[in-house]
C-alpha positions as protocol buffer text, in pm:
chain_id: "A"
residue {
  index: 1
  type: UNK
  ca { x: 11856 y: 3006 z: -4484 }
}
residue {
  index: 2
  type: UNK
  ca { x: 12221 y: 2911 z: -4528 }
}
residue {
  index: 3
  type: UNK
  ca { x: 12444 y: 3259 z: -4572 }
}
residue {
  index: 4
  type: UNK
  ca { x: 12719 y: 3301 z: -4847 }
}
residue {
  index: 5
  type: UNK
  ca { x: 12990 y: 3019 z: -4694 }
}
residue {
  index: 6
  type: UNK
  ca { x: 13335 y: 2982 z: -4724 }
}
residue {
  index: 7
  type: UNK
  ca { x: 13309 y: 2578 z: -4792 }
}
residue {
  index: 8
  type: UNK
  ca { x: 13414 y: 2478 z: -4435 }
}
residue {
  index: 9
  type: UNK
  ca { x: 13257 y: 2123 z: -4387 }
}
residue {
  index: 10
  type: UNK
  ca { x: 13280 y: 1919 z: -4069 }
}
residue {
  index: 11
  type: UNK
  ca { x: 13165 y: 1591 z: -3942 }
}
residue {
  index: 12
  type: UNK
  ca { x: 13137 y: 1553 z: -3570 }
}
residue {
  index: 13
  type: UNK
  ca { x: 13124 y: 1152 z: -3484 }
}
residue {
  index: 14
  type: UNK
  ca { x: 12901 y: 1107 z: -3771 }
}
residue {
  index: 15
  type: UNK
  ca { x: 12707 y: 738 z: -3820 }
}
residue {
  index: 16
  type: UNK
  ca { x: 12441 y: 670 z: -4088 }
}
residue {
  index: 17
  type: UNK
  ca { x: 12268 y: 348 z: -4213 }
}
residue {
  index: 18
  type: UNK
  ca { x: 11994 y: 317 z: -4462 }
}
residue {
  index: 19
  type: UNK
  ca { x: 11637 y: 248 z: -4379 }
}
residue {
  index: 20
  type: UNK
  ca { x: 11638 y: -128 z: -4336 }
}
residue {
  index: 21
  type: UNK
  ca { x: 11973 y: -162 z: -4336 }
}
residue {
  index: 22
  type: UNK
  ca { x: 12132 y: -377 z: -4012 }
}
residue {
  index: 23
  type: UNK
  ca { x: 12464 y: -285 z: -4067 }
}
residue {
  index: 24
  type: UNK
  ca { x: 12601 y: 83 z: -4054 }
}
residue {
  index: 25
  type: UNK
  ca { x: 12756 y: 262 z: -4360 }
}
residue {
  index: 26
  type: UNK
  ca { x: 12938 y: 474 z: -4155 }
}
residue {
  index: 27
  type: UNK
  ca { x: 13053 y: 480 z: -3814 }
}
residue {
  index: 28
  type: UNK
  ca { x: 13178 y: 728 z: -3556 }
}
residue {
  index: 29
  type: UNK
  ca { x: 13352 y: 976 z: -3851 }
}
residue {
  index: 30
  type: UNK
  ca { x: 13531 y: 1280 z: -3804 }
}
residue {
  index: 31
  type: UNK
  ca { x: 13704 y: 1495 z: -4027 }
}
residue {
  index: 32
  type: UNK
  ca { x: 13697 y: 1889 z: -4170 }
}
residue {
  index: 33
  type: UNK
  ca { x: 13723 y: 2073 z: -4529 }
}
residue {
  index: 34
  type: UNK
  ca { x: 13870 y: 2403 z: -4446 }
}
residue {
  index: 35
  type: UNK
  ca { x: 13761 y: 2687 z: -4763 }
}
residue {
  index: 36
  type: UNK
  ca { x: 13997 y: 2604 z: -5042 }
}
residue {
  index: 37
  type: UNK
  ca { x: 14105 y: 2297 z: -4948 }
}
residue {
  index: 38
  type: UNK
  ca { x: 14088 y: 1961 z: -5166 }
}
residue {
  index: 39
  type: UNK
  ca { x: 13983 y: 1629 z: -4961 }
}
residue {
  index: 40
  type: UNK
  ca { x: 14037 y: 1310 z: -5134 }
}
residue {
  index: 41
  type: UNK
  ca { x: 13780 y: 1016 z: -4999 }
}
residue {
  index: 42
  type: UNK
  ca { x: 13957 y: 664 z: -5087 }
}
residue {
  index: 43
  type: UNK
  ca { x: 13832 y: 342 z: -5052 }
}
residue {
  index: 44
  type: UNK
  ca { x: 13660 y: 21 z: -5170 }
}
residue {
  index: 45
  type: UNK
  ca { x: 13295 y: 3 z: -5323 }
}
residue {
  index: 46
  type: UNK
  ca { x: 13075 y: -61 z: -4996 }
}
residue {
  index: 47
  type: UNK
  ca { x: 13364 y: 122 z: -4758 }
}
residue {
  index: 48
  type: UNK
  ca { x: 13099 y: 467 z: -4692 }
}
residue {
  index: 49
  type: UNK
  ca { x: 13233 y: 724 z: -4975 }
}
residue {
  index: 50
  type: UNK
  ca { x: 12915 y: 743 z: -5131 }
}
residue {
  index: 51
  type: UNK
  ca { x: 12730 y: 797 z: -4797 }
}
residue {
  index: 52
  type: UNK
  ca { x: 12934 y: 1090 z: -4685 }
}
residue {
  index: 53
  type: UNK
  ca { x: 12849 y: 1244 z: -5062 }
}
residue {
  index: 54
  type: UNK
  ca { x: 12484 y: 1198 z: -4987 }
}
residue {
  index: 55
  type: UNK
  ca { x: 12493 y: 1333 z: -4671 }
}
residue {
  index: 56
  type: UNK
  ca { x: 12647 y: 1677 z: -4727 }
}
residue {
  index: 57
  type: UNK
  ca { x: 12360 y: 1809 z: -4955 }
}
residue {
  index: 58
  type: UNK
  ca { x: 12099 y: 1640 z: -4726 }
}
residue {
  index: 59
  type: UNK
  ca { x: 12002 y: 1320 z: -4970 }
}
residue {
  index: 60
  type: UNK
  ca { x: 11984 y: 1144 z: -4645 }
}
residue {
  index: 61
  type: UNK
  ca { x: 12040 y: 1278 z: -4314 }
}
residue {
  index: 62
  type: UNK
  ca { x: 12262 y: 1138 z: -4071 }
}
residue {
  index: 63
  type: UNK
  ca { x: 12179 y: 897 z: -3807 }
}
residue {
  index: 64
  type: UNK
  ca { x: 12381 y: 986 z: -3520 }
}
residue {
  index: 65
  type: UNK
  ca { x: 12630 y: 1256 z: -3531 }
}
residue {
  index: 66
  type: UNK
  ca { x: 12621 y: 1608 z: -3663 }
}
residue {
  index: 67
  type: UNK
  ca { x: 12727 y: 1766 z: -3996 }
}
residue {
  index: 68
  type: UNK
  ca { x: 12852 y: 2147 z: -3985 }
}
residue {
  index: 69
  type: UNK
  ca { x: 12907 y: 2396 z: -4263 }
}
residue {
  index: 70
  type: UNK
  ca { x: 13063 y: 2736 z: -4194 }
}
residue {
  index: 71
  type: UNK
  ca { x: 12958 y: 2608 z: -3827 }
}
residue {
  index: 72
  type: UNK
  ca { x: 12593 y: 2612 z: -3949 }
}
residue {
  index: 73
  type: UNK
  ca { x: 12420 y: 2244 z: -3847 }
}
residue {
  index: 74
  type: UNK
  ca { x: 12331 y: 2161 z: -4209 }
}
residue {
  index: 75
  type: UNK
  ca { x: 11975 y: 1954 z: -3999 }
}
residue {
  index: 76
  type: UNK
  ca { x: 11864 y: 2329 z: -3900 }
}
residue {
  index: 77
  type: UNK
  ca { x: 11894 y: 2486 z: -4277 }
}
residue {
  index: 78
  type: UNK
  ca { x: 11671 y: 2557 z: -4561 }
}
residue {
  index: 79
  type: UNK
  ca { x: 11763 y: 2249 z: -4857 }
}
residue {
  index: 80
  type: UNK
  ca { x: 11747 y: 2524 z: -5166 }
}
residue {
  index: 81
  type: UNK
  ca { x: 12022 y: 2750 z: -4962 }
}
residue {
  index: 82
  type: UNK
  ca { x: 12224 y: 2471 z: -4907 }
}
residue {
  index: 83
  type: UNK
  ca { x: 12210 y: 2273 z: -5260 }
}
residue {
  index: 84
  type: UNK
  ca { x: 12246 y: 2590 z: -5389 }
}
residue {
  index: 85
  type: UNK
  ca { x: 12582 y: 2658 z: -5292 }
}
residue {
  index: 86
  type: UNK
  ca { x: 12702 y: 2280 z: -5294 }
}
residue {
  index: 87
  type: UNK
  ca { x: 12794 y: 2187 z: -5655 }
}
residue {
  index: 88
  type: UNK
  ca { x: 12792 y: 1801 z: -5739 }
}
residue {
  index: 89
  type: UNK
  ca { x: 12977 y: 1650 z: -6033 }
}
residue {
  index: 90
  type: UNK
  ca { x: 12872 y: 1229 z: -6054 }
}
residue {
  index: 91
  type: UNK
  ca { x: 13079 y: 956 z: -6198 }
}
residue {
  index: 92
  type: UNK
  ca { x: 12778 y: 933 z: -6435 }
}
residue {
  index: 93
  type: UNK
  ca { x: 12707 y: 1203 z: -6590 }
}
residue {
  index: 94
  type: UNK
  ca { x: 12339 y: 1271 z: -6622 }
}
residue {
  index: 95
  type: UNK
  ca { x: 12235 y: 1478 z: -6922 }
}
residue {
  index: 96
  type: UNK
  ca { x: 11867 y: 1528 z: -7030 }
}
residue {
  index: 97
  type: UNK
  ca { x: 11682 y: 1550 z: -7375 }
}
residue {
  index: 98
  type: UNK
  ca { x: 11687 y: 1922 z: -7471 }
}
residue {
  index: 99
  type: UNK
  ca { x: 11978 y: 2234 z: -7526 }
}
residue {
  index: 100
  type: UNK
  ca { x: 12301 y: 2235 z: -7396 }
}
residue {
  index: 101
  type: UNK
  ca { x: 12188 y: 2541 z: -7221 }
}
residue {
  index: 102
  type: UNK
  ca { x: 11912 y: 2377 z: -7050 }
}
residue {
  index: 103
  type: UNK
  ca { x: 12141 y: 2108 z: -6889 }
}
residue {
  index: 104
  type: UNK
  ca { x: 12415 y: 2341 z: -6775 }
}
residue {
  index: 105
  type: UNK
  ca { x: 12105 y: 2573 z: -6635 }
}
residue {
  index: 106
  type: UNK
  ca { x: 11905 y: 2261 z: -6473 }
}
residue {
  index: 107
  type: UNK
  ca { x: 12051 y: 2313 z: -6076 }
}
residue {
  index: 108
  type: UNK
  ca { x: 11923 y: 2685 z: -6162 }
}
residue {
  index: 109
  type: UNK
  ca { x: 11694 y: 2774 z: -6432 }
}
residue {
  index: 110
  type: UNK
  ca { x: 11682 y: 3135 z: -6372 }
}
residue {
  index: 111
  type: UNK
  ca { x: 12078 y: 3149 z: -6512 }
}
residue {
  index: 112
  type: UNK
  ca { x: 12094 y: 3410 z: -6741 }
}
residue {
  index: 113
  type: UNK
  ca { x: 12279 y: 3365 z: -7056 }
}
residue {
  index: 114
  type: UNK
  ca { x: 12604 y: 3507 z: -6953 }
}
residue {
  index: 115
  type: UNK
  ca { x: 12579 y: 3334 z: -6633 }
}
residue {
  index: 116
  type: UNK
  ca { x: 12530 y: 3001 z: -6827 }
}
residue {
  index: 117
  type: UNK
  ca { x: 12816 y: 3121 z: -7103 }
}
residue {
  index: 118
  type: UNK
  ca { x: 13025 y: 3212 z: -6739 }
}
residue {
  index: 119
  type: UNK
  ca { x: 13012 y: 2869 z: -6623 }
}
residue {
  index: 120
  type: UNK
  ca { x: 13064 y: 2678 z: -6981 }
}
residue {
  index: 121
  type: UNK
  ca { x: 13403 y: 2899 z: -7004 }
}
residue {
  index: 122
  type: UNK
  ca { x: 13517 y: 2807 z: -6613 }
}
residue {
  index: 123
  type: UNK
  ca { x: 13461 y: 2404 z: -6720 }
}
residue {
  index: 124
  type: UNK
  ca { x: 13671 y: 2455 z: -7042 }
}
residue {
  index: 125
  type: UNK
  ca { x: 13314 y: 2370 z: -7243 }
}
residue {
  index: 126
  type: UNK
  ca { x: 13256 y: 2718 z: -7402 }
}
residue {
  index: 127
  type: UNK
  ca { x: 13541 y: 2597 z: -7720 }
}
residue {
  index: 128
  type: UNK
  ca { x: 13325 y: 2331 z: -7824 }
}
residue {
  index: 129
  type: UNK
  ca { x: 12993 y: 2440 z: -7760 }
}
residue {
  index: 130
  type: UNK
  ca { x: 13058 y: 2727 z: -7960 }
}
residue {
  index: 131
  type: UNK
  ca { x: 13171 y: 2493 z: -8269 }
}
residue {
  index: 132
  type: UNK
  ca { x: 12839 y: 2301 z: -8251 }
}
residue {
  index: 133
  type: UNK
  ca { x: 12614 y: 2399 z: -8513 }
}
residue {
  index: 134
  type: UNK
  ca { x: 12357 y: 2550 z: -8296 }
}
residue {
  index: 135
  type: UNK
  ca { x: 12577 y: 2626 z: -8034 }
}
residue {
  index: 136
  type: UNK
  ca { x: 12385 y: 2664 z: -7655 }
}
residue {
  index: 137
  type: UNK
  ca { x: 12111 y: 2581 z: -7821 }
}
residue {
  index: 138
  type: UNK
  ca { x: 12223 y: 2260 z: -7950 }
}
residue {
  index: 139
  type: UNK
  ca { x: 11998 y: 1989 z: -7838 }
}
residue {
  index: 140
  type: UNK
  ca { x: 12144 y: 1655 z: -7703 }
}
residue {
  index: 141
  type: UNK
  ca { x: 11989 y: 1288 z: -7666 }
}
residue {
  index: 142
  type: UNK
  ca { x: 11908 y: 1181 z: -7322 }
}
residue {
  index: 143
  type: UNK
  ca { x: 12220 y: 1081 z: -7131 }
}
residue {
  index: 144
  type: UNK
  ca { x: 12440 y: 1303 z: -7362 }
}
residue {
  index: 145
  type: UNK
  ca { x: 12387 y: 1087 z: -7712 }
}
residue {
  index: 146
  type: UNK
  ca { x: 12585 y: 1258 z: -7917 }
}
residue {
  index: 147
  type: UNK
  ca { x: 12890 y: 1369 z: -7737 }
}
residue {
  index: 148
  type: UNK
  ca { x: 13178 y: 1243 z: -7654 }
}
residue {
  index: 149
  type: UNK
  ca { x: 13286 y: 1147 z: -7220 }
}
residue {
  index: 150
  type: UNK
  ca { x: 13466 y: 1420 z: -7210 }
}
residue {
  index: 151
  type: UNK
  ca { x: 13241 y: 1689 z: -7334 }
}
residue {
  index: 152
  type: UNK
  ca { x: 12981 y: 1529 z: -7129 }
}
residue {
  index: 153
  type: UNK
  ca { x: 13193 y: 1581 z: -6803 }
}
residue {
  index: 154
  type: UNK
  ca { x: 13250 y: 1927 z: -6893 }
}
residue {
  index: 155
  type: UNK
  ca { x: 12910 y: 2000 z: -6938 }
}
residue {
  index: 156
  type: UNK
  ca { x: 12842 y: 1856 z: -6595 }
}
residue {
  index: 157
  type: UNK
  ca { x: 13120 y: 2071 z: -6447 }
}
residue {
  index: 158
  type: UNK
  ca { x: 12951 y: 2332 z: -6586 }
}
residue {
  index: 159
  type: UNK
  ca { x: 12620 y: 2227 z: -6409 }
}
residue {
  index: 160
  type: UNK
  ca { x: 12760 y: 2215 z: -6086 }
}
residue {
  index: 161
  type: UNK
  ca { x: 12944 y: 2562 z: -6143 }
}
residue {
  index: 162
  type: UNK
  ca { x: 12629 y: 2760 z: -6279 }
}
residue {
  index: 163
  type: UNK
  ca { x: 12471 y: 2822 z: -5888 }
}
residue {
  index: 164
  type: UNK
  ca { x: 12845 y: 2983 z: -5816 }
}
residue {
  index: 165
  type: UNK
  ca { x: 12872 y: 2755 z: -5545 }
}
residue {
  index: 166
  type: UNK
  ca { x: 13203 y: 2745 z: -5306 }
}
residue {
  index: 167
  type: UNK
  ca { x: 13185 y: 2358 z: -5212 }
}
residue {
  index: 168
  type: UNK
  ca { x: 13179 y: 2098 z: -5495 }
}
residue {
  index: 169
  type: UNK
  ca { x: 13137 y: 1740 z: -5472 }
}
residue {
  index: 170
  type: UNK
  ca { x: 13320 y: 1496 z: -5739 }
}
residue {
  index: 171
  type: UNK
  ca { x: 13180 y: 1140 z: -5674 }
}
residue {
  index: 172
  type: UNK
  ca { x: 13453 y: 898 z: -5892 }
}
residue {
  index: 173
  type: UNK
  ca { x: 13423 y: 1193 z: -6168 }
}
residue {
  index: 174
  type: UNK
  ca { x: 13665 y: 988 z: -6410 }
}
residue {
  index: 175
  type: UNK
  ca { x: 13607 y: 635 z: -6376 }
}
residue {
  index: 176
  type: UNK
  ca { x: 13381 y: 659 z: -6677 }
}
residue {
  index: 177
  type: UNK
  ca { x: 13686 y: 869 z: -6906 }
}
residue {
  index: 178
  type: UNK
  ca { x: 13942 y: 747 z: -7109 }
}
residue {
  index: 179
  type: UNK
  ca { x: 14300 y: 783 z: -6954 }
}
residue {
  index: 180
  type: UNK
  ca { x: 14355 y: 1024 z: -7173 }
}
residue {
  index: 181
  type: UNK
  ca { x: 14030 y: 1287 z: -7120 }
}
residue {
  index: 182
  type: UNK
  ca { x: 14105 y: 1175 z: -6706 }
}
residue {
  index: 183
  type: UNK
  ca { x: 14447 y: 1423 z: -6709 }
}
residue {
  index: 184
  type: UNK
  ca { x: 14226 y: 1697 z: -6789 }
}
residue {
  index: 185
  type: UNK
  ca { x: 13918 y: 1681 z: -6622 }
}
residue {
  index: 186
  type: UNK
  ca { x: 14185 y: 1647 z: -6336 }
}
residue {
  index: 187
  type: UNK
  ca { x: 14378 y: 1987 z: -6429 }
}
residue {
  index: 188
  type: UNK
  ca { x: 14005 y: 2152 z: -6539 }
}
residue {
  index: 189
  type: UNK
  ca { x: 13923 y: 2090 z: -6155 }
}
residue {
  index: 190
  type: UNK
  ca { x: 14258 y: 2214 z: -6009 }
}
residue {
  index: 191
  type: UNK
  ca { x: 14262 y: 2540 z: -6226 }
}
residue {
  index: 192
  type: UNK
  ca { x: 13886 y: 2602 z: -6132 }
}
residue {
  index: 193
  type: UNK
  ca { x: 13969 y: 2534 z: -5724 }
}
residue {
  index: 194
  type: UNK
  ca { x: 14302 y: 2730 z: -5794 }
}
residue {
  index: 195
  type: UNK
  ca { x: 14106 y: 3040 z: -5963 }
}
residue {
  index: 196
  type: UNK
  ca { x: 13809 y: 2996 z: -5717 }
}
residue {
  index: 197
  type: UNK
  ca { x: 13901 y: 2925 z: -5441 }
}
residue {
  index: 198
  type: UNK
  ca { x: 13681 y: 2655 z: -5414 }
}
residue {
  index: 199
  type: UNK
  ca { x: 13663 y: 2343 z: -5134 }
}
residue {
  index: 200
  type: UNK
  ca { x: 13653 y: 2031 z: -5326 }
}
residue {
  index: 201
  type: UNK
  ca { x: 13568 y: 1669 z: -5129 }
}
residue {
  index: 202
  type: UNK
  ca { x: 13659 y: 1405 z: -5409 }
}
residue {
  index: 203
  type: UNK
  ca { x: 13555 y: 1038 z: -5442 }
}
residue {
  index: 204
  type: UNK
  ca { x: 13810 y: 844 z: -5557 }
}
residue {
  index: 205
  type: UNK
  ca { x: 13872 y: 452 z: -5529 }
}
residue {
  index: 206
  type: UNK
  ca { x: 14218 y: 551 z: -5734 }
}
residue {
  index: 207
  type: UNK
  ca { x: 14497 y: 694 z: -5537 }
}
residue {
  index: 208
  type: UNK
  ca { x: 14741 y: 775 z: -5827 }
}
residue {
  index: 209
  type: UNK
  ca { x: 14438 y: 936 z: -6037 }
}
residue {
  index: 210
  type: UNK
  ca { x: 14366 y: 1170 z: -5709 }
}
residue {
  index: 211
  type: UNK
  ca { x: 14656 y: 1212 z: -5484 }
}
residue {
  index: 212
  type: UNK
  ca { x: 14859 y: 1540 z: -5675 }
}
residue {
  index: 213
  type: UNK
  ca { x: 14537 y: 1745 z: -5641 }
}
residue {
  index: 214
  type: UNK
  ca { x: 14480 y: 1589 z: -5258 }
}
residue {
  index: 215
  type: UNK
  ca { x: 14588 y: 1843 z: -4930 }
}
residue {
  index: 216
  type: UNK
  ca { x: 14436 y: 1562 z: -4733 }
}
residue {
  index: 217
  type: UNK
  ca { x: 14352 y: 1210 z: -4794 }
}
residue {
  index: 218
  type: UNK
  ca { x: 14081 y: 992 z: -4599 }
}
residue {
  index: 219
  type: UNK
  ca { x: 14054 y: 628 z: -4619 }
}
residue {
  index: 220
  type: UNK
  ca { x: 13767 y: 428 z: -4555 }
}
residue {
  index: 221
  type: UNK
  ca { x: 13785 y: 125 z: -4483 }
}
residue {
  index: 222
  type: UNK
  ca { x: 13521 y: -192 z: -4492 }
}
């Protein structure tokens, strides 16, 4: 099992191709996410940004290389200690038929209701949850019928904030927001790293949307 980290990440030469595949999505990469640190991943569709996402939580694994957190090989870990403590936010945001509580809760059921209430407040979601008629309990359609983009990003946020994790993912979290909600999902995420002190790794094929919250920047290129 994977102890309490501090969100360092690190890929040593890392390659990886899917099953089938001829061509390699990733080549030969190298990079680290030192605790507290925001990492912005630019580049094309097709260039790898995806890939690296899917590697860290151990969707796929790696085909050459080796993938480090806290200096733990991430191949040699338990998948439940490391998902739990790797928060992912999607540029789709994938809610399910049932309560508001439920989705926030789904990475871990056993939330209690303060811990659920805990996370809603920390994704800025708590204000208009509280306004719905049956509040937590409110239920939603599948895929978030009945809210707006930028409650259902919040809601994700939540999600991926309810395990209390100290790495979180974004993969292209506001490609699917209006310009307007984009400016503050942007400053929800730095006032969450900056009262955290969480490590972020953001997917991003927009450089202006990314680069104020960035302390590095990697580009991949095709």
């Amino acid at each position: 099992p994977l102890p309490p980290v501090q969100g360092d990440v690190v890929f040593h030469n890392v390659s990886f191709r899917y099953a089938g595949a001829t061509q390699y999505s990733l080549t030969d990469v190298s990079f680290e996410a030192k605790p507290g640190q925001t990492i912005a991943i630019l580049g094309q569709t097709g260039s790898g940004k995806s890939s690296i996402i899917n590697l860290i939580p151990r969707f796929y694994e790696p085909t050459k290389g080796q993938i480090t957190v806290d200096g733990h090989d991430i191949a040699d870990i338990t998948l439940a200690s490391l998902r739990t403590q790797v928060g992912i936010v999607l540029q789709e945001t994938n809610l399910f038929t049932g309560t508001i509580r439920d989705n926030i809760a789904f990475g871990r059921p056993d939330a209690t209701m303060d811990e659920v209430v805990a996370a809603a407040r920390a994704a800025a979601a708590d204000e208009f949850i509280e306004a719905l008629p049956d509040k937590y309990e409110t239920k939603v359609g599948e895929r978030g019928l009945g809210l707006s983009g930028g409650q259902r990003q919040r809601i994700a946020i939540a999600r991926a904030m309810a395990p209390q994790p100290r790495l979180i993912i974004a993969d292209e979290p506001l490609s699917a927001l209006d310009v307007s909600i984009q400016s503050q999902v942007m400053n929800l995420l730095s006032e969450l790293q900056r009262a955290h002190g969480l490590s972020y790794l953001l997917v991003s094929h927009d450089f202006a949307a990314v680069h104020h919250l960035a302390d590095r920047v990697a580009v991949m290129y095709l």
